[in-house]
């Protein structure tokens, strides 16, 4: 089947996105923690790659029980990162470099330190009581992402409150119009400041049928599949209307942590009644590194999204999962992953640090920070080979063990590094075939993913060949020239020989 991605002019369809984990990106005040000043100073690292948009993980005031996904004030900046003035300078610099900025909004829950919850738990009569979900007894058997019950007794007022995540992250009650209005105001606050959109954390969870019958045990983390209810779609349509009321098209990208791609696709809404502009595709992140699995998941994505004219968002990692080099087992595999991510039809999201081929850090028990063990992929980015790697105040998490050789300066100085591969691929994406061309599988050996991308008028055509197995020969016909490759060699006619874990992007010489 040939698939033609639907494409109307929206900046986010053409952009490559880069996820910044701000605590680990760059440290401007040498206190061992990344911050907005550091990020602003190092923004050119991102824009020089050809990236056009950044998504910054939460930078709002937070007690940091869940790495900032526990927000105690939605309209401010955590002092660890700076303040609103530092943020404005960051945004201005990003825009000047041609980078759009997405913030990370966490609408399902806030921190137990948020004044809304502090007030709500002060008495059953609090004006904010109904902003959260209270019951005399746990209303269902839902569990959190740690596997513990999702209901905690509030001793003072004698009722249980719901928390899909940690007890320090009470769920907001989206059945209450005041909550809907308050989060709408948060969107406007940041849009008015000039942000270009939001990544919306676990957005599929905001509507809930709390008193419905207990669901059976779900295979994947607790109850989430059961939270996939119609009420949520209406709420998302409301958020989309707010985004739409601003000029320039502000993007809403949703984290919909579901594994049934047909269900995931419903979160795009329809062209007439839009919901999210893009929705992350988790089956890809969780795919084994095998051609058959990846092919099946790409097919499932395309067949779910194409009928809805929905635009795919591809990610192969984020701050919640081991890095590609660690997960897929080698730097060569991570290079192949770069080729895959940047040549599929849709918008790629690249997790900061992947561009230099970082591995997860080994984090000894005494230095662990995250309650569910995601520290390894959140380690600071080593900027150079010096003893502090560009972090003169130390680092809040240990660096990966190989930082002396795997760092930004080294990657820049090495023409065949994965960083230069990323740069080449991002430049290549400006070609019409890769930006908007059709997608069609090409018959290939078992461990090889091969696909063709072609513009409608057939004027531009590329072929992508990714070998996820041992060395193999795959001559795809005469006359294909290599325009990007994991080995770094380009310009030659393709011989059809692919070493183990290697990939090429091919073009027809014109
Ligand atoms: C999302 C975030 C994750 C966080 C969770 C709760 O899955 O990516 O880091 O722990 O939501 O907010």
Coordinates of C-alpha atoms and ligand atoms in Angstrom, one line a residue:
X1 CA 0.0 0.0 0.0
X2 CA 1.3 3.5 -0.8
X3 CA 0.5 6.0 1.9
X4 CA 0.2 9.7 1.2
X5 CA 0.5 11.7 4.5
X6 CA -2.1 14.5 4.5
X7 CA -0.4 17.8 4.7
X8 CA -1.8 21.3 5.1
X9 CA 0.6 24.1 6.0
X10 CA 1.3 23.9 9.6
X11 CA 4.8 24.7 11.0
X12 CA 4.8 21.7 13.2
X13 CA 4.4 19.3 10.3
X14 CA 7.8 20.5 8.9
X15 CA 9.7 20.9 12.1
X16 CA 12.1 18.5 13.8
X17 CA 11.4 18.7 17.6
X18 CA 14.1 18.4 20.2
X19 CA 13.1 17.5 23.8
X20 CA 15.1 19.4 26.4
X21 CA 15.3 17.9 29.9
X22 CA 16.2 21.2 31.5
X23 CA 17.7 19.9 34.7
X24 CA 20.3 18.1 32.7
X25 CA 20.9 20.3 29.6
X26 CA 23.3 23.1 30.7
X27 CA 24.1 24.8 34.0
X28 CA 24.3 28.6 33.8
X29 CA 25.1 29.3 37.5
X30 CA 27.3 26.4 38.4
X31 CA 25.1 24.9 41.1
X32 CA 25.1 21.5 39.6
X33 CA 21.6 21.7 38.1
X34 CA 20.7 22.7 34.6
X35 CA 18.7 26.0 34.2
X36 CA 17.2 28.4 31.7
X37 CA 20.3 30.6 31.6
X38 CA 22.4 27.5 30.7
X39 CA 19.9 26.4 28.1
X40 CA 19.8 29.9 26.6
X41 CA 23.6 30.0 26.3
X42 CA 23.7 26.6 24.6
X43 CA 20.7 27.0 22.3
X44 CA 22.9 27.2 19.2
X45 CA 23.8 23.6 19.8
X46 CA 20.2 22.8 19.0
X47 CA 19.6 25.3 16.2
X48 CA 22.9 24.5 14.5
X49 CA 21.5 20.9 14.0
X50 CA 18.7 22.3 11.9
X51 CA 16.1 21.6 14.6
X52 CA 13.1 24.0 14.5
X53 CA 11.3 23.4 17.7
X54 CA 12.0 22.5 21.3
X55 CA 9.8 20.9 23.9
X56 CA 11.0 21.7 27.4
X57 CA 10.1 19.3 30.2
X58 CA 8.4 21.1 33.1
X59 CA 10.2 24.2 34.5
X60 CA 7.4 25.4 36.8
X61 CA 7.8 25.6 40.6
X62 CA 7.8 22.1 42.0
X63 CA 8.8 20.1 45.0
X64 CA 10.4 17.7 42.5
X65 CA 8.9 14.5 43.8
X66 CA 8.4 13.5 40.1
X67 CA 11.0 15.5 38.3
X68 CA 8.8 18.6 38.0
X69 CA 5.7 16.7 36.8
X70 CA 4.4 17.7 40.2
X71 CA 3.6 21.4 39.7
X72 CA 2.9 23.8 42.6
X73 CA 2.4 26.9 40.5
X74 CA 1.5 26.7 36.8
X75 CA 2.2 30.3 36.0
X76 CA 5.8 30.7 37.3
X77 CA 9.3 29.3 36.9
X78 CA 11.0 27.2 39.6
X79 CA 13.8 29.3 41.2
X80 CA 16.2 26.3 40.3
X81 CA 15.7 27.2 36.6
X82 CA 15.4 31.0 36.9
X83 CA 12.4 33.3 36.9
X84 CA 9.9 34.7 34.5
X85 CA 12.4 37.3 33.2
X86 CA 15.0 34.5 32.5
X87 CA 12.2 32.6 30.8
X88 CA 11.4 35.6 28.6
X89 CA 15.0 36.0 27.6
X90 CA 15.2 32.3 26.8
X91 CA 12.1 32.5 24.6
X92 CA 13.3 35.6 22.8
X93 CA 16.7 34.0 22.1
X94 CA 15.0 30.8 20.9
X95 CA 12.7 32.7 18.5
X96 CA 15.6 34.7 17.2
X97 CA 17.4 31.4 16.4
X98 CA 14.3 30.2 14.5
X99 CA 13.2 27.8 17.3
X100 CA 9.6 27.4 18.4
X101 CA 9.1 26.5 22.0
X102 CA 6.6 24.0 23.5
X103 CA 6.2 23.9 27.3
X104 CA 5.2 20.8 29.1
X105 CA 1.8 21.2 30.8
X106 CA 0.7 18.7 33.4
X107 CA -3.1 19.1 33.6
X108 CA -4.1 15.7 35.1
X109 CA -2.6 16.4 38.5
X110 CA -0.7 19.1 40.4
X111 CA 1.6 18.9 43.4
X112 CA 0.2 18.3 46.9
X113 CA 2.0 21.6 47.7
X114 CA -0.1 23.5 45.2
X115 CA -2.2 26.1 47.0
X116 CA -5.3 24.6 45.4
X117 CA -4.7 21.3 47.1
X118 CA -3.5 22.8 50.3
X119 CA -6.7 24.7 50.5
X120 CA -8.8 21.7 49.4
X121 CA -7.4 19.5 52.1
X122 CA -7.8 22.1 54.9
X123 CA -11.5 21.3 55.3
X124 CA -14.4 19.5 53.6
X125 CA -15.9 22.9 53.2
X126 CA -13.0 24.4 51.3
X127 CA -13.9 26.2 48.1
X128 CA -11.3 24.1 46.4
X129 CA -12.5 20.7 47.8
X130 CA -14.2 19.8 44.6
X131 CA -11.1 20.7 42.5
X132 CA -9.9 17.2 43.5
X133 CA -11.5 13.8 43.7
X134 CA -12.6 12.7 47.2
X135 CA -14.4 9.6 48.4
X136 CA -15.2 8.1 51.8
X137 CA -13.6 4.9 50.6
X138 CA -11.4 4.1 47.6
X139 CA -13.9 4.0 44.8
X140 CA -12.1 1.5 42.6
X141 CA -9.0 -0.8 42.5
X142 CA -6.9 1.6 40.4
X143 CA -3.1 1.6 41.1
X144 CA -0.5 4.2 40.4
X145 CA 2.6 3.9 38.2
X146 CA 4.4 2.5 41.2
X147 CA 1.8 -0.2 41.6
X148 CA 0.5 1.2 44.9
X149 CA -3.2 2.0 45.4
X150 CA -4.3 5.3 43.7
X151 CA -6.2 6.4 46.8
X152 CA -4.7 7.9 49.9
X153 CA -6.5 8.8 53.1
X154 CA -6.2 12.4 54.1
X155 CA -6.2 12.0 57.9
X156 CA -7.4 15.5 58.7
X157 CA -10.6 15.4 56.7
X158 CA -11.1 11.7 56.8
X159 CA -11.6 11.1 53.1
X160 CA -9.5 9.5 50.4
X161 CA -8.2 11.4 47.4
X162 CA -7.3 10.1 44.0
X163 CA -3.8 10.2 42.6
X164 CA -2.9 8.4 39.3
X165 CA 0.8 9.0 40.1
X166 CA 2.4 9.7 43.5
X167 CA 0.4 10.6 46.6
X168 CA 2.1 14.0 46.2
X169 CA 0.4 14.4 42.8
X170 CA -3.4 14.6 43.5
X171 CA -5.5 14.3 40.4
X172 CA -7.5 17.4 39.4
X173 CA -11.2 17.0 39.0
X174 CA -11.9 17.9 35.4
X175 CA -15.6 17.3 35.9
X176 CA -15.5 20.6 37.8
X177 CA -15.9 23.5 35.3
X178 CA -13.7 25.7 37.6
X179 CA -10.7 23.3 37.0
X180 CA -11.4 23.5 33.2
X181 CA -11.4 27.3 33.4
X182 CA -8.3 27.4 35.5
X183 CA -6.2 25.3 33.2
X184 CA -7.5 27.3 30.2
X185 CA -6.2 30.4 31.9
X186 CA -2.8 28.7 32.3
X187 CA -2.7 28.0 28.6
X188 CA -3.5 31.7 27.9
X189 CA -0.9 32.9 30.4
X190 CA 1.9 31.2 28.4
X191 CA 0.4 31.8 24.9
X192 CA 0.2 35.5 25.8
X193 CA 3.9 35.3 26.7
X194 CA 4.7 33.9 23.3
X195 CA 5.0 30.1 23.7
X196 CA 4.2 28.2 20.5
X197 CA 2.4 25.2 22.1
X198 CA 2.3 22.6 24.7
X199 CA 3.2 19.0 25.2
X200 CA 0.3 17.8 27.3
X201 CA 1.2 15.2 30.0
X202 CA -1.0 12.1 30.2
X203 CA -3.8 14.0 28.6
X204 CA -5.9 10.9 28.0
X205 CA -6.4 10.6 31.8
X206 CA -8.1 13.9 32.4
X207 CA -11.7 12.6 32.0
X208 CA -12.6 9.8 34.4
X209 CA -15.3 7.4 35.2
X210 CA -14.3 6.9 38.8
X211 CA -17.4 5.2 40.1
X212 CA -17.7 2.7 37.2
X213 CA -17.2 -0.9 38.0
X214 CA -13.7 -1.9 38.9
X215 CA -11.8 -2.8 35.7
X216 CA -10.0 -6.1 35.5
X217 CA -6.2 -6.0 36.0
X218 CA -4.7 -4.3 32.9
X219 CA -1.6 -5.6 31.3
X220 CA 0.1 -2.3 31.2
X221 CA 0.5 0.0 34.1
X222 CA -2.7 0.1 36.1
X223 CA -5.9 1.5 34.9
X224 CA -5.0 3.8 32.1
X225 CA -6.8 2.0 29.3
X226 CA -9.9 2.4 31.3
X227 CA -9.5 6.2 31.6
X228 CA -9.9 6.5 27.8
X229 CA -13.4 7.9 28.0
X230 CA -15.5 10.2 25.8
X231 CA -15.5 13.0 28.4
X232 CA -11.8 13.5 27.8
X233 CA -12.3 14.3 24.1
X234 CA -14.7 17.1 24.8
X235 CA -12.2 18.6 27.3
X236 CA -9.4 18.4 24.7
X237 CA -11.6 20.1 22.1
X238 CA -11.9 22.9 24.6
X239 CA -8.1 23.2 24.9
X240 CA -7.8 23.2 21.1
X241 CA -10.2 26.1 20.8
X242 CA -8.0 28.1 23.1
X243 CA -4.9 27.3 21.1
X244 CA -6.8 28.1 17.9
X245 CA -7.8 31.5 19.1
X246 CA -4.1 32.6 18.9
X247 CA -2.4 33.6 15.7
X248 CA 0.3 31.5 14.1
X249 CA -1.1 28.1 14.9
X250 CA -0.1 27.0 18.4
X251 CA 0.6 23.3 18.6
X252 CA -0.8 20.8 21.1
X253 CA 1.0 17.5 21.3
X254 CA -0.5 14.9 23.5
X255 CA 1.0 12.2 25.6
X256 CA -1.6 9.5 25.2
X257 CA -0.2 6.5 27.0
X258 CA -2.3 3.9 25.2
X259 CA -1.0 1.0 23.1
X260 CA -4.1 0.5 20.9
X261 CA -3.2 2.8 18.0
X262 CA -6.8 2.9 16.8
X263 CA -7.7 4.4 20.2
X264 CA -4.7 6.7 20.1
X265 CA -5.9 8.0 16.7
X266 CA -9.2 9.2 18.1
X267 CA -7.3 11.9 20.1
X268 CA -6.6 13.8 16.9
X269 CA -10.4 14.4 16.5
X270 CA -11.4 15.0 12.9
X271 CA -10.3 17.7 10.4
X272 CA -13.6 19.5 11.2
X273 CA -13.5 19.0 15.0
X274 CA -9.8 18.9 15.9
X275 CA -8.5 17.8 19.2
X276 CA -4.7 17.3 19.5
X277 CA -2.4 18.3 16.6
X278 CA -0.1 15.4 17.2
X279 CA -0.1 12.4 19.5
X280 CA 2.9 10.4 20.6
X281 CA 3.1 6.9 19.4
X282 CA 4.2 4.8 22.3
X283 CA 4.3 1.4 20.6
X284 CA 7.3 2.7 18.7
X285 CA 9.2 3.6 21.8
X286 CA 8.5 0.2 23.3
X287 CA 9.2 -1.8 20.2
X288 CA 12.0 -4.4 20.4
X289 CA 14.8 -3.5 18.1
X290 CA 13.7 -5.8 15.3
X291 CA 12.7 -5.1 11.7
X292 CA 9.5 -7.2 12.0
X293 CA 8.3 -5.5 15.2
X294 CA 9.1 -2.0 13.9
X295 CA 7.5 -2.7 10.5
X296 CA 4.3 -4.0 12.2
X297 CA 4.1 -0.9 14.5
X298 CA 4.7 1.5 11.6
X299 CA 2.0 -0.2 9.6
X300 CA -0.4 -0.1 12.6
X301 CA 0.3 3.6 13.0
X302 CA -0.2 4.5 9.4
X303 CA -3.4 2.5 9.1
X304 CA -4.8 4.1 12.2
X305 CA -3.9 7.6 11.3
X306 CA -4.2 7.8 7.5
X307 CA -8.0 7.5 7.3
X308 CA -8.3 10.4 9.8
X309 CA -5.8 12.6 7.9
X310 CA -3.9 12.6 11.2
X311 CA -0.3 13.6 11.2
X312 CA 2.1 11.1 12.9
X313 CA 4.5 12.1 15.7
X314 CA 7.4 9.7 16.0
X315 CA 9.6 9.3 19.0
X316 CA 12.1 6.6 19.8
X317 CA 12.9 7.8 23.3
X318 CA 12.2 10.3 26.0
X319 CA 13.0 11.1 29.7
X320 CA 11.0 8.1 30.8
X321 CA 12.9 5.3 29.0
X322 CA 16.4 4.1 28.6
X323 CA 18.4 5.8 25.9
X324 CA 18.6 4.2 22.5
X325 CA 22.2 3.2 22.8
X326 CA 21.4 1.4 26.0
X327 CA 18.1 0.0 24.9
X328 CA 19.1 -1.1 21.4
X329 CA 22.5 -2.3 22.6
X330 CA 25.0 -0.4 20.5
X331 CA 26.0 3.0 19.0
X332 CA 25.5 1.5 15.6
X333 CA 21.9 0.7 16.4
X334 CA 21.4 4.2 17.8
X335 CA 22.7 5.5 14.4
X336 CA 20.2 3.3 12.6
X337 CA 17.5 4.7 14.9
X338 CA 18.4 8.2 13.9
X339 CA 17.9 7.3 10.2
X340 CA 14.5 5.7 11.0
X341 CA 13.2 8.5 13.2
X342 CA 14.1 11.2 10.7
X343 CA 12.9 9.6 7.5
X344 CA 9.4 8.3 8.5
X345 CA 6.4 10.4 7.2
X346 CA 5.4 12.7 10.0
X347 CA 7.1 14.8 12.7
X348 CA 10.2 13.4 14.6
X349 CA 10.8 14.2 18.3
X350 CA 14.4 13.7 19.3
X351 CA 15.3 13.3 23.0
X352 CA 18.2 15.7 23.8
X353 CA 21.4 13.8 24.2
X354 CA 20.6 11.1 21.6
X355 CA 22.3 13.2 19.0
X356 CA 25.7 12.5 20.6
X357 CA 24.9 8.8 21.2
X358 CA 24.7 9.0 25.0
X359 CA 24.2 5.9 27.1
X360 CA 22.3 5.8 30.3
X361 CA 24.4 6.7 33.4
X362 CA 24.9 4.1 36.1
X363 CA 23.2 5.7 39.1
X364 CA 24.3 4.1 42.5
X365 CA 21.4 3.7 45.1
X366 CA 22.8 6.6 47.1
X367 CA 22.3 9.0 44.2
X368 CA 18.9 7.9 42.9
X369 CA 16.3 10.6 42.6
X370 CA 13.4 9.2 40.6
X371 CA 10.8 7.1 42.5
X372 CA 10.5 4.6 39.7
X373 CA 14.2 4.4 38.5
X374 CA 14.3 6.6 35.4
X375 CA 17.5 8.4 36.4
X376 CA 19.8 6.8 33.9
X377 CA 18.3 8.5 30.9
X378 CA 18.1 11.8 32.6
X379 CA 21.9 12.2 33.2
X380 CA 23.5 15.6 32.4
X381 CA 24.7 16.2 28.9
X382 CA 28.6 16.2 28.8
X383 CA 29.6 19.3 26.8
X384 CA 33.3 18.5 26.4
X385 CA 36.1 16.2 27.4
X386 CA 37.4 18.4 30.3
X387 CA 37.2 17.0 33.9
X388 CA 33.8 18.6 34.6
X389 CA 32.4 18.2 31.1
X390 CA 31.1 21.8 31.1
X391 CA 29.5 21.4 34.6
X392 CA 31.8 23.3 36.9
X393 CA 29.5 23.0 39.9
X394 CA 29.2 19.2 39.7
X395 CA 26.1 17.5 38.6
X396 CA 22.8 16.5 40.3
X397 CA 23.0 13.0 38.7
X398 CA 26.2 11.2 37.7
X399 CA 27.4 11.5 34.1
X400 CA 27.5 8.5 31.9
X401 CA 30.8 6.6 32.4
X402 CA 32.0 7.3 28.9
X403 CA 31.6 11.2 29.1
X404 CA 35.3 11.7 28.3
X405 CA 34.8 10.4 24.8
X406 CA 31.0 10.8 24.3
X407 CA 30.5 14.5 24.6
X408 CA 29.3 17.4 22.4
X409 CA 32.8 18.8 21.6
X410 CA 34.1 15.4 20.6
X411 CA 31.1 14.7 18.4
X412 CA 31.4 18.1 16.7
X413 CA 35.1 17.5 15.9
X414 CA 34.5 14.0 14.5
X415 CA 33.0 14.2 11.0
X416 CA 31.7 10.6 11.1
X417 CA 30.0 11.1 14.6
X418 CA 26.3 10.4 15.2
X419 CA 25.9 14.2 15.7
X420 CA 27.0 14.8 12.1
X421 CA 24.6 12.0 11.0
X422 CA 21.8 13.8 12.7
X423 CA 22.7 17.1 11.1
X424 CA 22.9 15.5 7.7
X425 CA 19.5 13.8 8.2
X426 CA 17.8 16.9 9.4
X427 CA 19.2 18.9 6.4
X428 CA 18.0 16.1 4.1
X429 CA 14.5 16.3 5.5
X430 CA 14.1 19.6 3.7
X431 CA 13.8 17.6 0.5
X432 CA 10.2 17.3 -0.7
X433 CA 10.4 13.5 -0.8
X434 CA 11.2 13.2 2.9
X435 CA 9.1 16.2 4.0
X436 CA 5.8 15.4 2.3
X437 CA 6.4 12.4 0.0
X438 CA 4.4 9.2 0.0
X439 CA 5.6 6.1 2.0
X440 CA 5.8 2.7 0.5
X441 CA 7.6 -0.5 1.8
X442 CA 10.1 -2.1 -0.6
X443 CA 10.5 -5.9 -0.5
X444 CA 13.7 -6.6 1.5
X445 CA 15.5 -9.3 3.5
X446 CA 14.1 -10.3 6.9
X447 CA 16.2 -8.0 9.0
X448 CA 16.1 -5.0 6.7
X449 CA 13.6 -2.2 6.7
X450 CA 13.4 -0.6 3.3
X451 CA 11.0 2.1 2.1
X452 CA 10.6 4.6 -0.6
X453 CA 9.5 8.2 -0.2
X454 CA 8.3 10.0 -3.3
X455 CA 6.6 13.3 -4.2
X456 CA 3.3 13.2 -5.9
X457 CA 4.8 14.5 -9.2
X458 CA 7.6 11.9 -8.9
X459 CA 10.2 14.7 -9.2
X460 CA 11.9 13.7 -6.0
X461 CA 12.4 10.2 -4.6
X462 CA 14.4 8.7 -1.8
X463 CA 14.9 5.2 -0.5
X464 CA 15.7 4.4 3.0
X465 CA 17.4 1.0 3.9
X466 CA 18.0 0.1 7.5
X467 CA 19.7 -3.2 8.3
X468 CA 18.9 -4.3 11.9
X469 CA 20.6 -7.7 11.5
X470 CA 24.0 -9.1 10.5
X471 CA 25.8 -8.1 7.3
X472 CA 23.5 -8.5 4.3
X473 CA 23.4 -7.8 0.6
X474 CA 20.4 -5.9 -0.7
X475 CA 20.9 -4.4 -4.2
X476 CA 17.7 -2.3 -4.7
X477 CA 18.3 -1.7 -8.5
X478 CA 20.8 0.4 -10.3
X479 CA 21.4 4.1 -10.1
X480 CA 20.8 4.8 -6.4
X481 CA 23.3 7.2 -4.8
X482 CA 24.0 7.4 -1.0
X483 CA 23.0 10.8 0.4
X484 CA 23.2 9.9 4.1
X485 CA 24.7 6.8 5.8
X486 CA 25.5 5.6 9.3
X487 CA 29.1 5.1 8.3
X488 CA 29.3 8.8 7.3
X489 CA 30.3 7.9 3.7
X490 CA 28.1 9.7 1.2
X491 CA 28.1 10.5 -2.5
X492 CA 28.9 7.0 -3.9
X493 CA 26.5 4.8 -5.8
X494 CA 25.0 2.2 -3.5
X495 CA 26.6 -1.2 -3.9
X496 CA 23.8 -3.0 -2.0
X497 CA 26.2 -4.2 0.7
X498 CA 25.1 -3.3 4.3
X499 CA 27.3 -4.1 7.3
X500 CA 25.6 -5.2 10.5
X501 CA 23.4 -2.5 12.1
X502 CA 23.9 0.1 9.3
X503 CA 21.6 2.3 7.2
X504 CA 21.6 4.4 4.1
X505 CA 19.4 7.0 2.6
X506 CA 19.5 6.9 -1.2
X507 CA 18.5 9.2 -3.9
X508 CA 18.3 9.1 -7.7
X509 CA 21.0 11.3 -9.2
X510 CA 19.5 14.1 -11.1
Ligands
LIG1 C1 4.3 11.4 32.1 C2 5.7 11.9 32.2 C3 6.4 11.3 33.3 C4 5.6 11.6 34.6 C5 4.1 11.2 34.4 C6 3.3 11.9 35.5 O1 4.2 10.1 31.8 O2 6.4 11.8 31.0 O3 7.7 11.7 33.4 O4 6.2 10.9 35.6 O5 3.6 11.7 33.2 O6 3.2 13.2 35.3

